[in-house]
Coordinates of C-alpha atoms and ligand atoms in Angstrom, one line a residue:
X74 CA 141.7 194.1 92.4
X75 CA 144.6 194.2 94.6
X76 CA 143.9 190.8 96.8
X77 CA 146.7 187.9 96.4
X78 CA 145.6 186.6 93.0
X79 CA 146.8 185.1 90.2
X80 CA 145.8 186.0 86.3
X81 CA 145.4 182.9 84.7
X82 CA 147.2 182.3 81.3
X83 CA 149.2 184.9 82.2
X84 CA 150.9 186.1 79.1
X85 CA 149.4 183.8 76.6
X86 CA 146.8 184.6 73.9
X87 CA 143.8 182.8 72.5
X88 CA 146.2 179.7 71.6
X89 CA 145.8 179.1 75.6
X90 CA 142.8 176.2 74.4
X91 CA 145.0 174.4 72.2
X92 CA 146.4 173.5 75.8
X93 CA 143.0 171.8 76.0
X94 CA 143.2 170.0 72.7
X95 CA 146.9 168.3 73.5
X96 CA 145.4 167.1 76.9
X97 CA 142.5 165.3 74.9
X98 CA 145.0 163.6 72.4
X99 CA 147.4 162.2 75.5
X100 CA 144.2 161.5 77.4
X101 CA 143.0 159.5 74.3
X102 CA 146.3 157.8 74.5
X103 CA 146.0 156.7 77.8
X104 CA 142.0 155.6 77.1
X105 CA 142.7 153.3 74.2
X106 CA 145.9 152.0 76.4
X107 CA 143.6 151.1 79.4
X108 CA 141.1 149.7 76.5
X109 CA 143.2 147.2 74.8
X110 CA 144.6 146.0 78.2
X111 CA 141.0 145.5 79.3
X112 CA 140.2 143.5 76.6
X113 CA 143.5 141.1 76.9
X114 CA 142.0 141.1 81.2
X115 CA 138.8 139.9 79.8
X116 CA 140.2 136.7 77.7
X117 CA 141.5 135.6 81.2
X118 CA 138.5 132.8 83.7
X119 CA 136.3 134.8 85.8
X120 CA 136.8 135.7 89.8
X121 CA 134.9 137.5 92.1
X122 CA 136.3 140.3 93.6
X123 CA 133.9 142.8 93.6
X124 CA 132.7 142.1 97.0
X125 CA 133.2 143.9 100.6
X126 CA 133.9 147.3 98.7
X127 CA 134.4 148.8 102.1
X128 CA 137.0 147.1 102.6
X129 CA 138.9 147.3 99.4
X130 CA 138.0 151.0 99.3
X131 CA 140.4 150.8 102.7
X132 CA 142.9 149.0 101.3
X133 CA 143.4 151.3 98.3
X134 CA 144.0 154.5 101.1
X135 CA 145.8 152.2 102.8
X136 CA 148.1 150.8 100.0
X137 CA 147.7 152.8 97.6
X138 CA 147.3 156.4 98.6
X139 CA 149.4 155.9 102.0
X140 CA 151.5 153.4 100.6
X141 CA 152.1 151.5 104.2
X142 CA 154.6 149.3 102.6
X143 CA 157.0 151.9 101.4
X144 CA 158.7 152.5 104.4
X145 CA 159.7 149.1 104.8
X146 CA 162.7 150.8 102.8
X147 CA 163.9 154.0 104.0
X148 CA 165.5 155.1 100.4
X149 CA 162.1 153.9 98.3
X150 CA 160.1 155.5 100.8
X151 CA 161.6 159.0 100.3
X152 CA 161.9 158.2 96.5
X153 CA 158.0 157.5 96.1
X154 CA 156.4 159.4 99.1
X155 CA 158.6 162.4 97.4
X156 CA 157.0 161.3 94.3
X157 CA 153.9 160.0 94.5
X158 CA 152.5 163.3 97.0
X159 CA 154.2 165.6 95.1
X160 CA 152.7 165.0 91.7
X161 CA 149.2 164.7 93.7
X162 CA 149.5 168.1 95.0
X163 CA 150.8 169.5 91.5
X164 CA 147.8 167.7 89.8
X165 CA 145.2 169.3 93.0
X166 CA 146.8 172.8 91.7
X167 CA 146.3 172.3 88.3
X168 CA 142.5 170.8 88.6
X169 CA 142.3 174.3 91.1
X170 CA 143.7 176.2 88.9
X171 CA 142.0 175.1 85.8
X172 CA 138.7 175.3 87.9
X173 CA 139.4 178.6 89.5
X174 CA 139.5 179.7 85.6
X175 CA 136.6 178.5 84.0
X176 CA 134.6 179.6 87.0
X177 CA 135.6 183.0 86.6
X178 CA 134.9 182.5 82.9
X179 CA 131.4 181.6 83.0
X180 CA 130.3 183.2 86.3
X181 CA 132.6 186.2 87.0
X182 CA 133.4 184.8 90.4
X183 CA 137.0 184.4 91.3
X184 CA 138.0 181.2 94.3
X185 CA 141.5 181.4 94.5
X186 CA 141.8 184.9 95.9
X187 CA 143.4 186.8 98.7
X188 CA 144.8 184.6 101.5
X189 CA 143.0 181.7 100.2
X190 CA 145.3 181.8 97.1
X191 CA 148.5 182.7 99.0
X192 CA 147.7 179.1 100.7
X193 CA 147.5 177.6 97.3
X194 CA 150.0 178.5 96.1
X195 CA 152.4 177.9 99.8
X196 CA 150.9 174.6 100.3
X197 CA 149.8 172.8 97.0
X198 CA 151.6 173.6 94.5
X199 CA 154.9 175.0 95.9
X200 CA 154.9 172.1 98.7
X201 CA 154.4 169.6 95.8
X202 CA 156.8 171.1 93.3
X203 CA 159.2 170.7 96.4
X204 CA 158.0 167.1 97.8
X205 CA 158.3 165.9 94.0
X206 CA 162.0 167.5 93.5
X207 CA 163.0 166.0 96.7
X208 CA 162.0 162.5 95.7
X209 CA 163.4 162.4 92.5
X210 CA 166.5 164.0 93.4
X211 CA 166.4 161.3 96.0
X212 CA 165.5 158.6 93.2
X213 CA 168.7 159.6 90.8
X214 CA 171.2 159.4 94.0
X215 CA 169.7 156.2 95.1
X216 CA 170.0 154.7 91.1
X217 CA 173.6 156.3 90.3
X218 CA 175.4 155.8 93.9
X219 CA 173.3 153.2 96.7
X220 CA 172.6 151.1 93.4
X221 CA 170.4 148.4 95.2
X222 CA 170.7 145.0 93.6
X223 CA 167.0 144.7 92.9
X224 CA 166.6 148.0 90.7
X225 CA 167.3 147.3 87.3
X226 CA 168.8 150.2 85.2
X227 CA 167.2 150.4 82.0
X228 CA 166.9 153.7 79.3
X229 CA 163.2 153.7 80.3
X230 CA 163.6 154.4 84.0
X231 CA 165.9 156.7 83.0
X232 CA 163.5 158.3 80.7
X233 CA 160.6 158.5 83.1
X234 CA 162.9 160.1 85.6
X235 CA 164.0 162.6 83.8
X236 CA 161.2 163.6 82.2
X237 CA 159.1 164.0 85.7
X238 CA 162.8 166.0 86.8
X239 CA 162.1 168.1 83.7
X240 CA 158.2 168.7 84.5
X241 CA 159.2 170.0 88.2
X242 CA 162.4 172.2 87.2
X243 CA 160.5 173.2 84.4
X244 CA 157.1 174.3 86.3
X245 CA 159.3 176.2 88.9
X246 CA 161.2 178.0 86.4
X247 CA 158.0 179.0 84.6
X248 CA 156.6 180.0 87.7
X249 CA 159.7 182.4 88.6
X250 CA 159.5 184.2 85.2
X251 CA 155.8 185.0 86.3
X252 CA 157.0 185.9 89.3
X253 CA 159.6 188.5 88.2
X254 CA 157.0 189.8 85.6
X255 CA 154.2 190.4 88.1
X256 CA 154.6 190.0 92.1
X257 CA 158.0 191.3 91.9
X258 CA 157.0 194.1 90.4
X259 CA 154.2 195.1 91.9
X260 CA 153.5 193.4 95.4
X261 CA 156.5 191.3 96.6
X262 CA 155.0 190.5 99.6
X263 CA 153.1 187.8 97.6
X264 CA 155.7 186.5 96.0
X265 CA 157.4 184.7 98.9
X266 CA 154.7 182.5 99.3
X267 CA 155.7 180.7 96.0
X268 CA 159.2 179.7 97.7
X269 CA 160.1 176.9 95.8
X270 CA 160.5 179.7 92.5
X271 CA 161.7 182.8 94.5
X272 CA 165.5 182.9 94.6
X273 CA 165.4 182.0 90.6
X274 CA 162.4 185.1 90.6
X275 CA 165.0 187.2 92.0
X276 CA 168.0 186.6 89.5
X277 CA 165.4 186.6 86.7
X278 CA 163.8 190.1 88.3
X279 CA 167.3 192.0 86.8
X280 CA 165.8 191.1 83.5
X281 CA 163.6 194.0 81.2
X282 CA 160.4 192.8 80.5
X283 CA 160.9 192.9 76.4
X284 CA 163.5 189.4 77.6
X285 CA 161.3 187.8 80.2
X286 CA 157.7 187.9 78.2
X287 CA 159.0 185.9 75.2
X288 CA 160.6 183.8 78.1
X289 CA 157.7 183.0 79.8
X290 CA 155.3 182.2 76.8
X291 CA 158.2 179.9 76.0
X292 CA 158.8 178.5 79.1
X293 CA 154.7 178.1 79.5
X294 CA 154.4 175.9 76.1
X295 CA 157.1 173.6 77.2
X296 CA 155.2 173.3 80.2
X297 CA 152.1 172.0 78.6
X298 CA 153.9 170.3 76.0
X299 CA 156.3 168.2 78.2
X300 CA 153.9 167.5 80.4
X301 CA 150.9 166.0 77.6
X302 CA 153.4 164.1 76.7
X303 CA 154.3 162.6 80.2
X304 CA 150.6 161.4 80.5
X305 CA 150.9 159.9 77.1
X306 CA 154.1 157.9 77.8
X307 CA 152.3 156.8 80.6
X308 CA 150.8 154.4 77.8
X309 CA 153.8 153.2 77.0
X310 CA 155.9 152.6 79.9
X311 CA 156.2 151.5 83.6
X312 CA 154.1 154.5 84.4
X313 CA 151.2 152.5 83.3
X314 CA 151.2 151.2 87.2
X315 CA 149.6 154.4 88.1
X316 CA 146.4 153.3 86.8
X317 CA 146.8 149.5 87.3
X318 CA 148.5 149.6 90.7
X319 CA 145.5 151.1 92.7
X320 CA 143.2 148.7 90.4
X321 CA 145.1 146.0 91.4
X322 CA 145.5 146.8 94.8
X323 CA 141.3 147.1 94.9
X324 CA 141.0 143.9 93.8
X325 CA 143.6 141.8 95.7
X326 CA 142.3 138.6 97.4
X327 CA 140.8 139.3 100.8
X328 CA 141.0 135.6 102.2
X329 CA 144.1 135.1 103.8
X330 CA 147.5 135.2 102.0
X331 CA 147.9 131.4 102.2
X332 CA 144.7 130.7 100.9
X333 CA 144.6 128.7 97.4
X334 CA 141.1 128.2 95.6
X335 CA 139.9 125.3 94.0
X336 CA 139.7 124.1 90.2
X337 CA 136.2 124.2 90.1
X338 CA 134.1 120.9 88.6
X339 CA 138.0 119.2 88.4
X340 CA 136.1 115.9 87.5
X341 CA 134.6 117.7 84.2
X342 CA 137.5 120.4 83.7
X343 CA 139.1 119.9 80.1
X344 CA 142.7 121.8 80.9
X345 CA 144.0 121.9 84.5
X346 CA 146.4 124.9 85.7
X347 CA 147.5 127.5 83.7
X348 CA 149.6 128.1 80.9
X349 CA 147.9 129.9 78.0
X350 CA 146.7 133.5 78.3
X351 CA 142.8 132.4 78.6
X352 CA 143.7 129.9 81.2
X353 CA 144.8 132.5 84.3
X354 CA 141.9 134.8 85.4
X355 CA 141.5 138.3 84.9
X356 CA 142.8 139.3 88.1
X357 CA 145.8 137.4 87.5
X358 CA 146.4 139.1 84.2
X359 CA 145.7 142.5 85.6
X360 CA 148.6 141.5 88.3
X361 CA 151.1 141.1 85.5
X362 CA 149.8 144.4 84.4
X363 CA 150.4 145.9 87.5
X364 CA 154.0 145.5 87.8
X365 CA 156.2 147.9 88.6
X366 CA 159.6 145.8 88.3
X367 CA 161.2 146.8 91.5
X368 CA 162.2 143.6 92.5
X369 CA 161.3 143.8 95.8
X370 CA 159.6 140.0 95.3
X371 CA 162.6 138.3 94.1
X372 CA 164.6 140.2 96.9
X373 CA 162.7 138.9 99.9
X374 CA 162.4 135.0 97.9
X375 CA 164.1 132.3 100.0
X376 CA 164.4 130.2 97.1
X377 CA 166.2 133.3 95.2
X378 CA 168.8 133.9 97.7
X379 CA 169.8 130.6 98.6
X380 CA 170.8 130.8 94.7
X381 CA 168.0 128.5 93.1
X382 CA 167.0 130.3 89.4
X383 CA 163.4 131.0 90.7
X384 CA 162.5 135.2 90.4
X385 CA 159.2 135.6 91.5
X386 CA 159.4 139.0 89.4
X387 CA 160.8 136.8 86.4
X388 CA 157.2 134.7 86.5
X389 CA 155.3 137.5 87.0
X390 CA 157.1 139.6 83.7
X391 CA 157.0 136.4 81.5
X392 CA 153.8 136.2 82.0
X393 CA 153.2 139.9 81.3
X394 CA 155.7 139.0 77.8
X395 CA 153.5 136.3 77.1
X396 CA 150.1 138.9 77.4
X397 CA 152.2 141.2 74.6
X398 CA 152.8 138.6 72.7
X399 CA 149.6 136.0 72.1
X400 CA 146.9 138.7 73.6
X401 CA 146.3 140.7 70.7
X402 CA 146.0 137.4 68.5
X403 CA 143.4 136.0 71.0
X404 CA 141.3 139.0 70.6
X405 CA 141.7 138.7 66.9
X406 CA 140.6 135.4 66.8
X407 CA 144.0 133.4 65.8
X408 CA 145.5 131.0 67.8
X409 CA 149.3 131.8 68.8
X410 CA 151.9 129.2 68.5
X411 CA 155.3 129.9 69.2
X412 CA 156.8 128.8 72.6
X413 CA 154.9 127.8 75.7
X414 CA 155.1 130.0 78.6
X415 CA 155.0 127.0 81.4
X416 CA 158.3 125.1 80.4
X417 CA 160.1 126.9 77.6
X418 CA 160.2 130.4 79.2
X419 CA 159.3 130.0 82.4
X420 CA 161.2 126.9 83.1
X421 CA 159.8 123.9 85.3
X422 CA 162.8 124.1 87.8
X423 CA 161.4 128.1 88.4
X424 CA 158.4 126.7 89.0
X425 CA 159.5 123.8 91.5
X426 CA 161.9 126.0 93.3
X427 CA 158.7 127.9 95.1
X428 CA 158.2 127.6 98.4
X429 CA 154.7 129.2 98.3
X430 CA 155.8 130.9 101.5
X431 CA 154.3 134.5 100.6
X432 CA 157.7 136.7 101.1
X433 CA 157.3 137.6 97.5
X434 CA 153.3 138.9 98.3
X435 CA 154.3 140.4 101.5
X436 CA 157.0 142.7 99.8
X437 CA 155.1 143.5 97.2
X438 CA 153.8 147.0 96.5
X439 CA 151.5 146.2 94.2
X440 CA 149.9 143.8 95.9
X441 CA 150.5 141.2 93.4
X442 CA 149.6 137.4 94.1
X443 CA 152.4 135.2 92.7
X444 CA 151.9 132.4 94.9
X445 CA 148.3 131.4 93.4
X446 CA 149.7 131.9 89.5
X447 CA 152.9 129.7 90.9
X448 CA 150.1 126.7 92.2
X449 CA 148.5 127.4 89.1
X450 CA 151.8 127.1 86.9
X451 CA 152.4 124.0 88.4
X452 CA 148.8 122.7 88.3
X453 CA 149.7 122.6 84.7
X454 CA 152.7 121.0 84.6
X455 CA 151.2 117.7 87.2
X456 CA 147.6 117.5 85.7
X457 CA 148.1 118.5 82.0
X458 CA 152.1 117.4 81.1
X459 CA 152.6 114.9 83.6
X460 CA 156.0 116.5 84.1
X461 CA 156.9 116.4 87.8
X462 CA 160.4 115.3 89.6
X463 CA 160.5 111.8 91.1
X464 CA 160.4 113.2 94.3
X465 CA 157.1 114.6 94.0
X466 CA 155.8 111.3 91.9
X467 CA 156.6 109.4 95.4
X468 CA 155.2 111.8 97.4
X469 CA 151.7 111.9 95.3
X470 CA 152.4 107.9 95.5
X471 CA 152.8 108.1 99.5
X472 CA 149.8 110.5 100.0
X473 CA 147.7 108.5 97.6
X474 CA 148.5 104.8 99.4
X475 CA 149.2 106.1 102.9
X476 CA 147.5 108.9 103.6
X477 CA 150.8 110.6 104.5
X478 CA 154.0 111.4 102.9
X479 CA 156.5 109.0 103.9
X480 CA 154.0 105.8 103.5
X481 CA 153.9 104.9 106.7
X482 CA 151.0 102.7 107.4
X483 CA 148.0 104.6 108.3
X484 CA 147.3 101.9 111.0
X485 CA 150.4 103.7 112.8
X486 CA 149.5 107.0 112.7
X487 CA 148.3 107.4 116.7
X488 CA 151.3 104.9 117.5
X489 CA 153.2 108.3 119.2
X490 CA 150.3 108.2 121.9
X491 CA 150.1 104.7 122.6
X492 CA 151.2 105.3 126.3
X493 CA 149.9 108.7 127.3
X494 CA 146.0 107.5 127.7
X495 CA 144.6 109.9 124.7
X496 CA 140.9 109.0 123.4
X497 CA 139.7 109.2 119.6
X498 CA 137.2 111.1 119.3
X499 CA 135.7 107.6 118.3
X500 CA 135.7 107.0 122.1
X501 CA 134.9 110.5 123.5
X502 CA 132.6 112.1 120.9
X503 CA 132.3 114.9 123.3
X504 CA 135.8 116.2 123.3
X505 CA 136.2 119.9 123.4
X506 CA 139.4 120.2 120.7
X507 CA 139.9 117.7 118.5
X508 CA 143.2 117.8 118.0
X509 CA 144.4 117.6 114.8
X510 CA 148.2 115.9 115.2
X511 CA 149.1 116.3 111.0
X512 CA 151.5 113.8 109.6
X513 CA 154.9 114.9 110.8
X514 CA 153.8 114.8 114.8
X515 CA 152.7 111.5 114.0
X516 CA 155.6 110.1 112.1
X517 CA 158.3 112.1 112.2
X518 CA 160.7 111.7 115.3
X519 CA 161.3 115.4 116.3
X520 CA 158.1 116.0 115.5
X521 CA 156.6 113.2 117.7
X522 CA 158.8 114.6 120.7
X523 CA 156.3 117.8 120.0
X524 CA 152.9 116.0 120.0
X525 CA 153.9 114.2 123.3
X526 CA 155.0 117.5 125.1
X527 CA 151.7 119.0 124.0
X528 CA 149.5 115.7 124.8
X529 CA 151.0 116.9 128.8
X530 CA 150.3 120.3 128.7
X531 CA 146.7 120.1 127.4
X532 CA 146.4 116.8 130.0
X533 CA 148.2 119.2 132.8
X534 CA 145.4 121.8 132.2
X535 CA 142.5 119.6 132.4
X536 CA 141.8 120.4 128.6
X537 CA 139.2 117.3 127.2
X538 CA 140.6 117.0 124.0
X539 CA 140.4 113.7 121.3
X540 CA 142.3 112.5 118.5
X541 CA 141.3 110.9 114.8
X542 CA 143.9 108.7 115.4
X543 CA 143.8 106.2 111.7
X544 CA 141.2 107.8 110.8
X545 CA 143.3 111.2 110.1
X546 CA 144.6 111.2 106.5
X547 CA 147.0 114.2 105.0
X548 CA 145.6 117.2 105.3
X549 CA 146.2 117.9 101.4
X550 CA 148.9 120.7 101.6
X551 CA 151.8 118.9 100.1
X552 CA 149.5 117.8 97.3
X553 CA 148.0 120.6 96.7
X554 CA 151.1 123.2 96.7
X555 CA 152.7 120.9 94.6
X556 CA 149.8 121.3 92.0
X557 CA 148.2 117.9 92.3
X558 CA 144.8 119.4 92.9
X559 CA 142.7 116.7 91.9
X560 CA 144.9 114.5 95.1
X561 CA 144.5 117.0 97.6
X562 CA 140.5 117.4 96.6
X563 CA 140.2 113.9 97.4
X564 CA 142.0 114.0 100.7
X565 CA 140.4 117.2 101.4
X566 CA 136.8 115.2 101.2
X567 CA 137.5 112.8 103.0
X568 CA 138.7 114.3 105.7
X569 CA 136.1 116.9 105.6
X570 CA 133.5 113.7 105.6
X571 CA 135.2 112.3 108.7
X572 CA 135.3 115.5 110.7
X573 CA 131.3 116.8 109.9
X574 CA 130.8 112.9 110.7
X575 CA 131.9 113.3 114.5
X576 CA 130.3 117.1 114.4
X577 CA 133.2 118.3 115.5
X578 CA 133.5 122.5 116.1
X579 CA 136.5 123.1 117.1
X580 CA 140.3 122.1 116.0
X581 CA 144.0 122.1 117.6
X582 CA 146.5 121.5 116.0
X583 CA 150.3 122.2 115.9
X584 CA 150.8 122.4 112.4
X585 CA 151.3 125.6 110.8
X586 CA 150.2 124.1 107.5
X587 CA 147.7 121.8 108.7
X588 CA 146.1 125.3 110.5
X589 CA 146.1 126.9 107.4
X590 CA 144.5 124.1 105.3
X591 CA 142.1 123.0 108.1
X592 CA 140.7 127.0 108.9
X593 CA 141.2 128.5 105.3
X594 CA 140.8 125.6 102.7
X595 CA 138.4 122.9 103.7
X596 CA 135.9 126.1 103.2
X597 CA 135.9 125.5 100.2
X598 CA 134.5 121.8 100.5
X599 CA 131.7 122.4 103.9
X600 CA 134.3 122.1 106.5
X601 CA 133.6 125.3 108.5
X602 CA 136.0 124.7 112.0
X603 CA 136.8 127.2 114.3
X604 CA 140.8 126.2 114.3
X605 CA 143.1 127.2 116.9
X606 CA 147.4 127.3 116.9
X607 CA 148.9 125.3 120.1
X608 CA 150.1 128.7 121.0
X609 CA 146.9 130.6 121.0
X610 CA 145.4 127.9 123.1
X611 CA 148.5 127.6 125.6
X612 CA 148.3 131.6 125.8
X613 CA 144.8 130.8 127.0
X614 CA 145.5 127.9 129.5
X615 CA 148.3 130.4 131.1
X616 CA 146.2 133.2 131.4
X617 CA 143.2 131.7 133.0
X618 CA 145.5 129.9 135.1
X619 CA 145.0 126.1 134.0
X620 CA 148.2 125.9 133.8
X621 CA 150.8 127.3 136.3
X622 CA 154.7 127.7 135.4
X623 CA 156.7 127.5 138.4
X624 CA 160.2 125.9 137.4
X625 CA 162.2 128.9 136.1
X626 CA 163.7 128.0 132.4
X627 CA 167.0 130.3 132.5
X628 CA 167.7 130.5 129.0
X629 CA 167.7 133.0 125.9
X630 CA 164.9 132.2 123.5
X631 CA 164.3 132.8 120.3
X632 CA 161.1 132.0 118.1
X633 CA 161.2 131.2 114.4
X634 CA 157.9 132.8 112.7
X635 CA 156.1 129.4 110.5
X636 CA 155.2 131.3 106.9
X637 CA 151.6 129.5 107.3
X638 CA 150.9 130.8 110.7
X639 CA 152.8 134.4 110.3
X640 CA 152.6 135.7 106.8
X641 CA 149.6 133.9 105.7
X642 CA 147.8 134.1 109.0
X643 CA 148.7 136.6 110.5
X644 CA 149.0 135.0 114.2
X645 CA 153.0 136.4 115.6
X646 CA 152.0 137.1 119.1
X647 CA 150.8 133.8 120.0
X648 CA 153.6 131.9 119.8
X649 CA 156.2 134.8 121.5
X650 CA 153.1 135.8 124.1
X651 CA 153.5 131.9 125.3
X652 CA 157.2 132.0 125.2
X653 CA 157.8 135.2 127.1
X654 CA 155.0 133.3 130.2
X655 CA 158.0 130.9 130.7
X656 CA 159.5 132.0 134.0
X657 CA 163.3 133.0 133.6
X658 CA 163.4 133.6 130.0
X659 CA 164.6 136.0 127.9
X660 CA 162.7 136.2 124.3
X661 CA 165.1 137.9 121.3
X662 CA 164.0 137.8 118.2
X663 CA 166.3 136.7 114.8
X664 CA 167.0 139.6 112.3
X665 CA 164.0 138.7 110.0
X666 CA 161.0 137.9 112.0
X667 CA 157.4 138.3 111.7
X668 CA 156.4 139.6 108.6
X669 CA 159.9 139.5 107.0
X670 CA 160.5 135.8 108.6
X671 CA 162.9 133.3 106.2
X672 CA 161.4 130.6 105.3
X673 CA 162.5 127.6 106.6
X674 CA 162.8 125.8 103.4
X675 CA 160.0 123.4 103.7
X676 CA 156.9 124.4 102.4
X677 CA 155.3 124.1 98.9
X678 CA 156.3 120.6 99.4
X679 CA 159.8 121.1 99.0
X680 CA 160.7 119.5 102.4
X681 CA 159.6 115.9 99.9
X682 CA 162.3 117.3 97.0
X683 CA 166.1 116.6 97.2
X684 CA 167.5 119.9 97.1
X685 CA 169.7 119.8 93.5
X686 CA 170.5 123.8 92.9
X687 CA 171.1 126.7 94.9
Ligands
SF4_661 S1 156.5 132.1 97.6 FE1 158.4 132.3 98.3 S2 159.4 130.9 97.1 FE2 158.0 131.1 96.2 S3 158.4 133.0 94.8 FE3 157.5 133.7 96.3 S4 159.0 134.2 98.3 FE4 159.8 132.7 96.4
SF4_662 S1 155.9 141.6 91.4 FE1 155.2 143.8 92.9 S2 157.7 143.5 94.0 FE2 158.2 141.9 92.3 S3 158.3 143.3 90.7 FE3 156.4 143.4 90.6 S4 155.8 144.7 91.8 FE4 157.5 144.4 92.5

């Protein structure tokens, strides 16, 4: 045949079939490892994550295949895109190579021949190798010269990078020797297409065939053994993320990021929260296995950045270590003893430092869900162990007794509006919007100014709204995020009952935490409402001409994205749109804005705790 093609297993005798034996052994290691981890995940509690399959496939395409989070860090993007796409193409090239061989073996038909072969060589094999080489060289430069703090520098990482680099270089060298023996001697014009090896092939072409043949044979075997070893190494290193990462992304929660799940049957539960491996859900255990220890979560954690001991990466890796230590014992039916995960390994301080801001989850390329795990561990502290900081005890007492975090009398909740002529929903049951004012909007001096301003805006626009007045109590968010799920459920049920009794459908709120809870979490208690943030309503009112803005403000403004409005619920544009419609304003963005916004420090009930660390 004189069309461009490659002789499969060129220069390799019948021992070529050992290649498949080694591949099977390597895959057996990987399969056994996956099976062992699967058994450990099954120790966890049930959690429904098999719904909305098309949406989950979309997640896989966006975050596993296209790796859409990578461009946020240019170095990481070069490294990961290079290695990932490079190795993916090399994998495709290997599969095509093998398929071509067996197809020809059984049918005599050769697929990779002529221009198809040249394109395969240039756009799959050599492009894959080149991309992987660029990614790997960038990885070495990044780690040796740039040395970002968030990365760890352990032997395992260097071994992985070294193995991957060796495979690529060895692959190019193997191809170069073959070119020197074949294409360069008979059809030099075919050899250009293997551009990754072409220069080396030219250098080698001066060697005699008697030297090149054994060199090719040895290189082929080194390539086979090194690549099968790399596959087997998936089972013993963080390379396992190649398997667990996409799986974790596929099973990611489809709820808005800030949504927490209730403890089911809380009245009859024997234990609360999570401390031992079987206390976590299978998805939380899978999370721990998917972690690549990249440190992005901790590098973006406002608690960690302000000097507190909390590191979300450590929270996840602590759980992983607990799975490694106790998982096999549970599988043998034994009850492990030793240190407690919560308290001994992950400290109380670390757990109480969390703001539930979601910056870790936003940054994590594996879509690991840190916040539900941290809250579950807080639930264990609060409901099982009763280890609660004094400020949080005060918070719980105030919520229980007065329905607000500061212990103000519930009867004074609507005092801020006493001179504004605002009706309660009992007085105006036909109001279009129920305005959920929230505790801060009702009792906090600065927030009362916001409430009064919003009331004037709504009245000027002729919006028919009403408030609950003294019938409103805290939505329960601080109790829930501080781990007191029981108290949260009491408050939530009470509020849902009140809202449903009045037939409320549309709720307006200015508080991001109320917004998140009413919109996403009251559904679990039978409360289904159309919840809008006041910025969303204001934009609509301006656009429809119900509010006319005349007086120029003449100021340069910026906007801070609250975590529970932006990162947790994706409401980024309406507040900006509302501000930019003010005449004479100039809107400036802070360095950290939208999904990267820096938490104010108040979430996760932290606003009610005294700062003692960091
Ligand atoms: S939710 Fe925020 S404070 Fe808590 S671990 Fe994640 S980044 Fe840190
Ligand atoms: S949890 Fe996510 S962001 Fe944090 S180290 Fe692991 S993979 Fe990286």
